Amino acid sequence: MNDLHGILFAYRSNANLGELTRPRNTCSLPFGGRYRLIDFMLSNYVNAGISDVGIIVHQSYQSLLDHLGSGKDWDLSRKHGGLRILPPFSYAQQGHGEYRGNMDALAGVSDYLSNIRQDYVIMGWGDVAVNLPVADVFSQHLSTGADITVVCTPTLRGAPRFSEYVEVSEENRITDLSVHPTAADKALESLELYIMSKQLLMDMVDYCAAHDISNFSRGVLQPRLKALKLMPYIHQGYAGRFQSVGDYYQRSMDLLDPAVRADLFSPLRPIRTKDQSNPSTYYGPDSACACSLVADGCHIEGEVEHSILSRGVVVEKGAKVSNSVLMQGTVVKAGASLAYVIADKNVTVNEGRMLMGHNTYPLAIAKDSVV
Amino acid sequence: MKKEVVAMLLAGGQGSRLYALTSHVAKPAVPFGGKYRIIDFPLSNCVNSGIDTVGVLTQYRPLELNSYIGNGQPWDLDRSDGGVHILPPYMREGDQGTWYKGTANAIYQNIGFLDLYDPEYVVILSGDHIYKMDYADMVDLHKKTGAACTISVLEVTMEEASRFGIMNVDEQDQVYEFEEKPKQPKSNLASMGIYVFTWSKLRQYLMDDEADPNSSNDFGKNIIPNMLAANEKLMAYRFHGYWKDVGTINSLWDANMDMLAPRSSIDLHDPEWPIYARSPIKSPHTTGPNARISHSLVTGGCQVDGSVENSVLFHSVVIEEGANVQYSILMPGSVVKAGAQVSYAIIAEDAVIGQNAVVGSAPDDNPDWGIAVVAGGVTVGERAVVPPSAMVREDVKGGELA
């Protein structure tokens, strides 16, 4: 499919993710044992045959650059097109944490946009865990003749204060859009993922730059609900959003449900990620491991239950890990005990330590900490 | 462009002693150690040794090996200059051209390839050994001693020596005699089939060897003896460390089991000497509520609900609840259904072991006991029995004895 161009916004770092996003933006948050959040949307694009993808970054994108490299793990290292990382070139608000809104972000890369080879553009956030048939979204967009197709989910997941909801008429037109209400007031939550023509996008970017409009939903979509034909694409599958530490924990635990895994890791549309050449995971003679998701390269001699272990995690003899998420390189030493814990990369939990959070308030431990 | 060192990897062998495992693939493409194929070891050694130009000589069932190597990207061998090259035998003008007649002939037929890079030294490797080795260190010895050929050797016990090609050396480790499987070995230095040659020398010996109609065109049988006879300087390079030939079912099984004890074999986690592999896209593996896994390797995409002990599971293996797997090697995509018992067995890719079937058994006093092998894609039916030592290449019907 060479008529669709992919854009991903990868510049927000959600303050409510606390310790987990201090060293990185939300898109490079590790998830599911071996992925970063951006792998999902990026793979969705590639699996739909999209060959040109621009990723708009602003600050703390070091870990994202490390992860994406030349894009070869997504087959996006191309002579012509392929993956482009787009840091701000000359942005008036430099020095601030992030772009004020996605129209600002697009204006910051307007030269890039004008060089897009394709007639259509799909754009959205790179921090949603979803296996979306983008090819289907695109063919629906073409067949309905919509100006903008908005991908929505009937399974409300987001916190209302950070989410957008749409109302749909009998003719399947979007008639109302509420942005960050106090309570989820509609049956459809927007995934803030849009397909439109390149021409329409360029016009909107120009208009917004000229009128100092930074927010796409408030500044473009809401005032033009009547003028533009906005139609929803309803994704029935799983969609995981990450707006708080609690969200991150719950979405991780969702993966222990075989139905969620079957949907998210469908072999028809595999989620690609950076290849790290880890050997297989070793289980010691006295290990136990039940109801867990375990990546390659781990060394497990202790007990693991209802947990998610990323690449290269070590659980020593006599250590117990339950209901926890351990990111890459976590070491749980002999006799330590973890329950309801999220350990960021390279955390070491020393001998005999006991750490316990709660299902509703998991304990997050910052990257590289020694407990 | 000129390269100082080019490696040539002999990967054309059928590996007939692996029987059912190589009926569809060349031996170097046989899966190994959970994540790898045999060829990953010499290829990774090349890259880690700084050798960026590698010719892989193939002729038997090359398709899977070719697609596995692809453009060489997993080994960082996708280079604009050099990189990995698949070298099959080819026809020449006037219907000239043959299959590779022997190891030396395989290199002879690719003199044109080597001349493209005009190397000083050529490293000859084979695709059936599991080991980590710094070829650069061996090339250094070769350069320092000014040898025409340097042969990597392993110290074996005197009892084992009569099963190997043995290098007899002087105090400086210069080789004065080569004996193939000697009955009364004079030394315990076994050739590992890894050679460094000064290319200009080897090139001439290959031409002369080709002109000899009685030659079997083999390095061990012809080239090395010819060089010794001509008083060329041949050096032995002593290798210390883990090295295993995986040319037989038993040695392949043994070497896989060795990977469970990395301290005594190969440390696959060593960041200084990574072993690379082309890995399919798989999500992490999952364990069910009643899974029991002990002293085993488990790889991405597996689903373990049963019991697994002392075994190696490659990617996408399914062990259903109530199934019991012991001392076995389960290659990618194989399935062991509920209640089946698999012990001391090698289950090849995508094979299915039906419910309550029994494959293999623990060693007993029976002299005919051996590892049971189920070939790729084969289905062993419900309650069927595959006895030890069996090599199953065709489906076994439910309840039957293979």
CSV table of N, CA and C in Angstrom, one decimal, chain A residues 152-200:
chain,number,residue,atom,x,y,z
A,152,CYS,N,-11.9,4.6,16.6
A,152,CYS,CA,-12.5,4.6,18.0
A,152,CYS,C,-12.6,3.2,18.5
A,153,THR,N,-12.8,3.1,19.8
A,153,THR,CA,-13.0,1.9,20.5
A,153,THR,C,-14.2,1.9,21.4
A,154,PRO,N,-15.0,0.9,21.3
A,154,PRO,CA,-16.2,0.8,22.2
A,154,PRO,C,-15.9,0.4,23.6
A,155,THR,N,-14.6,-0.1,23.8
A,155,THR,CA,-14.2,-0.5,25.2
A,155,THR,C,-13.5,0.7,25.8
A,156,LEU,N,-14.2,1.4,26.7
A,156,LEU,CA,-13.6,2.6,27.3
A,156,LEU,C,-12.5,2.2,28.2
A,157,ARG,N,-11.3,2.8,28.0
A,157,ARG,CA,-10.2,2.4,28.8
A,157,ARG,C,-9.5,3.6,29.4
A,158,GLY,N,-9.6,4.7,28.7
A,158,GLY,CA,-8.8,5.9,29.2
A,158,GLY,C,-9.5,6.6,30.4
A,159,ALA,N,-8.7,7.3,31.1
A,159,ALA,CA,-9.2,8.2,32.2
A,159,ALA,C,-9.9,9.3,31.5
A,160,PRO,N,-11.2,9.7,31.8
A,160,PRO,CA,-11.9,10.7,31.0
A,160,PRO,C,-11.1,12.0,30.9
A,161,ARG,N,-10.4,12.4,32.0
A,161,ARG,CA,-9.7,13.7,32.0
A,161,ARG,C,-8.6,13.7,30.9
A,162,PHE,N,-8.2,12.6,30.4
A,162,PHE,CA,-7.2,12.6,29.4
A,162,PHE,C,-7.7,12.0,28.0
A,163,SER,N,-9.0,11.8,27.9
A,163,SER,CA,-9.5,11.1,26.8
A,163,SER,C,-10.5,11.9,26.0
A,164,GLU,N,-10.8,11.5,24.8
A,164,GLU,CA,-11.7,12.1,23.9
A,164,GLU,C,-12.8,11.1,23.5
A,165,TYR,N,-14.1,11.6,23.4
A,165,TYR,CA,-15.2,10.8,23.1
A,165,TYR,C,-16.0,11.3,21.9
A,166,VAL,N,-16.5,10.4,21.1
A,166,VAL,CA,-17.3,10.9,20.0
A,166,VAL,C,-18.7,10.4,20.0
A,167,GLU,N,-19.6,11.2,19.4
A,167,GLU,CA,-21.0,10.8,19.3
A,167,GLU,C,-21.2,10.6,17.8
A,168,VAL,N,-21.9,9.6,17.4
A,168,VAL,CA,-22.1,9.2,16.0
A,168,VAL,C,-23.6,9.2,15.7
A,169,SER,N,-23.9,9.8,14.5
A,169,SER,CA,-25.3,9.9,14.1
A,169,SER,C,-25.7,8.6,13.4
A,170,GLU,N,-27.0,8.5,13.0
A,170,GLU,CA,-27.5,7.3,12.3
A,170,GLU,C,-26.8,7.1,11.0
A,171,GLU,N,-26.3,8.2,10.3
A,171,GLU,CA,-25.6,8.1,9.1
A,171,GLU,C,-24.1,7.8,9.3
A,172,ASN,N,-23.8,7.5,10.5
A,172,ASN,CA,-22.4,7.1,10.8
A,172,ASN,C,-21.5,8.3,10.7
A,173,ARG,N,-22.0,9.5,10.9
A,173,ARG,CA,-21.2,10.7,10.9
A,173,ARG,C,-20.9,11.1,12.4
A,174,ILE,N,-19.7,11.5,12.6
A,174,ILE,CA,-19.4,12.0,13.9
A,174,ILE,C,-20.0,13.4,14.1
A,175,THR,N,-20.9,13.5,15.1
A,175,THR,CA,-21.6,14.7,15.3
A,175,THR,C,-21.1,15.5,16.5
A,176,ASP,N,-20.4,14.8,17.4
A,176,ASP,CA,-19.9,15.6,18.6
A,176,ASP,C,-18.6,14.9,19.0
A,177,LEU,N,-17.8,15.8,19.5
A,177,LEU,CA,-16.5,15.3,20.1
A,177,LEU,C,-16.3,16.0,21.4
A,178,SER,N,-16.1,15.3,22.5
A,178,SER,CA,-15.8,15.9,23.7
A,178,SER,C,-14.4,15.6,24.1
A,179,VAL,N,-13.7,16.7,24.5
A,179,VAL,CA,-12.3,16.5,24.8
A,179,VAL,C,-12.1,16.7,26.3
A,180,HIS,N,-11.5,15.6,26.9
A,180,HIS,CA,-11.2,15.6,28.3
A,180,HIS,C,-12.3,16.1,29.2
A,181,PRO,N,-13.5,15.4,29.1
A,181,PRO,CA,-14.6,15.7,30.0
A,181,PRO,C,-14.3,15.1,31.4
A,182,THR,N,-15.1,15.5,32.4
A,182,THR,CA,-14.9,15.0,33.7
A,182,THR,C,-15.3,13.5,33.9
A,183,ALA,N,-16.3,13.1,33.0
A,183,ALA,CA,-16.7,11.7,33.0
A,183,ALA,C,-16.9,11.2,31.6
A,184,ALA,N,-16.7,9.9,31.4
A,184,ALA,CA,-16.9,9.4,30.0
A,184,ALA,C,-18.4,9.5,29.7
A,185,ASP,N,-18.7,10.4,28.7
A,185,ASP,CA,-20.1,10.7,28.5
A,185,ASP,C,-20.6,10.1,27.2
A,186,LYS,N,-19.8,9.4,26.4
A,186,LYS,CA,-20.2,8.8,25.2
A,186,LYS,C,-19.8,7.4,25.1
A,187,ALA,N,-20.4,6.6,24.2
A,187,ALA,CA,-20.1,5.2,24.1
A,187,ALA,C,-18.9,4.9,23.3
A,188,LEU,N,-18.3,5.8,22.6
A,188,LEU,CA,-17.1,5.6,21.8
A,188,LEU,C,-16.0,6.4,22.3
A,189,GLU,N,-14.8,5.8,22.6
A,189,GLU,CA,-13.6,6.5,22.9
A,189,GLU,C,-12.8,6.7,21.7
A,190,SER,N,-12.3,7.9,21.4
A,190,SER,CA,-11.4,8.1,20.3
A,190,SER,C,-10.0,7.6,20.6
A,191,LEU,N,-9.3,6.9,19.7
A,191,LEU,CA,-7.9,6.5,19.9
A,191,LEU,C,-7.0,7.6,19.4
A,192,GLU,N,-7.6,8.7,18.9
A,192,GLU,CA,-6.9,9.9,18.4
A,192,GLU,C,-5.9,9.5,17.3
A,193,LEU,N,-6.5,8.6,16.4
A,193,LEU,CA,-5.8,8.1,15.3
A,193,LEU,C,-6.6,8.5,14.1
A,194,TYR,N,-6.0,9.1,13.1
A,194,TYR,CA,-6.8,9.7,12.0
A,194,TYR,C,-6.2,9.4,10.6
A,195,ILE,N,-7.1,9.1,9.7
A,195,ILE,CA,-6.7,9.1,8.3
A,195,ILE,C,-7.3,10.2,7.5
A,196,MET,N,-6.6,10.9,6.7
A,196,MET,CA,-7.1,12.0,5.9
A,196,MET,C,-6.2,12.2,4.7
A,197,SER,N,-6.6,13.0,3.8
A,197,SER,CA,-5.7,13.2,2.6
A,197,SER,C,-4.6,14.2,3.0
A,198,LYS,N,-3.5,14.0,2.3
A,198,LYS,CA,-2.3,14.9,2.6
A,198,LYS,C,-2.7,16.3,2.4
A,199,GLN,N,-3.5,16.6,1.4
A,199,GLN,CA,-3.9,17.9,1.1
A,199,GLN,C,-4.7,18.6,2.2
A,200,LEU,N,-5.6,17.8,2.8
A,200,LEU,CA,-6.4,18.4,3.9
A,200,LEU,C,-5.5,18.6,5.1
